Amino acid sequence: MKARYQYRIYPTEQQQTKLAQLFGCCRVVWNDAL
């Protein structure tokens, strides 16, 4: 039996900025790899 969990995070403004930069970089790397 597989268990599934859902999490919701509420980042601060500074954390939102850092996450946006991180995911932006990941998207560029992913697209270049394709």
PDB file of C-alpha atoms in Angstrom:
ATOM      1  CA  MET A   1       0.000   0.000   0.000  1.00  0.00           C
ATOM      2  CA  LYS A   2       1.395   3.383  -0.988  1.00  0.00           C
ATOM      3  CA  ALA A   3       0.939   6.393   1.215  1.00  0.00           C
ATOM      4  CA  ARG A   4       0.632   9.869  -0.232  1.00  0.00           C
ATOM      5  CA  TYR A   5       1.299  13.121   1.526  1.00  0.00           C
ATOM      6  CA  GLN A   6       0.512  16.678   0.537  1.00  0.00           C
ATOM      7  CA  TYR A   7       2.430  19.628   1.885  1.00  0.00           C
ATOM      8  CA  ARG A   8       1.785  23.324   1.471  1.00  0.00           C
ATOM      9  CA  ILE A   9       4.493  25.871   2.148  1.00  0.00           C
ATOM     10  CA  TYR A  10       4.107  29.567   2.810  1.00  0.00           C
ATOM     11  CA  PRO A  11       7.456  31.169   1.950  1.00  0.00           C
ATOM     12  CA  THR A  12       8.401  34.704   2.908  1.00  0.00           C
ATOM     13  CA  GLU A  13       9.111  37.352   0.254  1.00  0.00           C
ATOM     14  CA  GLN A  14      12.852  36.642   0.373  1.00  0.00           C
ATOM     15  CA  GLN A  15      12.273  32.903   0.093  1.00  0.00           C
ATOM     16  CA  GLN A  16       9.902  33.436  -2.858  1.00  0.00           C
ATOM     17  CA  THR A  17      12.627  35.374  -4.659  1.00  0.00           C
ATOM     18  CA  LYS A  18      15.223  32.675  -4.019  1.00  0.00           C
ATOM     19  CA  LEU A  19      12.837  29.905  -5.124  1.00  0.00           C
ATOM     20  CA  ALA A  20      11.994  31.786  -8.321  1.00  0.00           C
ATOM     21  CA  GLN A  21      15.719  32.098  -9.107  1.00  0.00           C
ATOM     22  CA  LEU A  22      16.285  28.415  -8.373  1.00  0.00           C
ATOM     23  CA  PHE A  23      13.414  27.195 -10.553  1.00  0.00           C
ATOM     24  CA  GLY A  24      14.399  29.624 -13.299  1.00  0.00           C
ATOM     25  CA  CYS A  25      17.898  28.148 -13.369  1.00  0.00           C
ATOM     26  CA  CYS A  26      16.514  24.598 -13.310  1.00  0.00           C
ATOM     27  CA  ARG A  27      14.232  25.400 -16.251  1.00  0.00           C
ATOM     28  CA  VAL A  28      17.151  26.762 -18.304  1.00  0.00           C
ATOM     29  CA  VAL A  29      19.272  23.693 -17.581  1.00  0.00           C
ATOM     30  CA  TRP A  30      16.377  21.348 -18.408  1.00  0.00           C
ATOM     31  CA  ASN A  31      15.631  23.105 -21.704  1.00  0.00           C
ATOM     32  CA  ASP A  32      19.306  23.087 -22.677  1.00  0.00           C
ATOM     33  CA  ALA A  33      19.512  19.373 -21.909  1.00  0.00           C
ATOM     34  CA  LEU A  34      16.604  18.657 -24.221  1.00  0.00           C
TER      35      LEU A  34
END
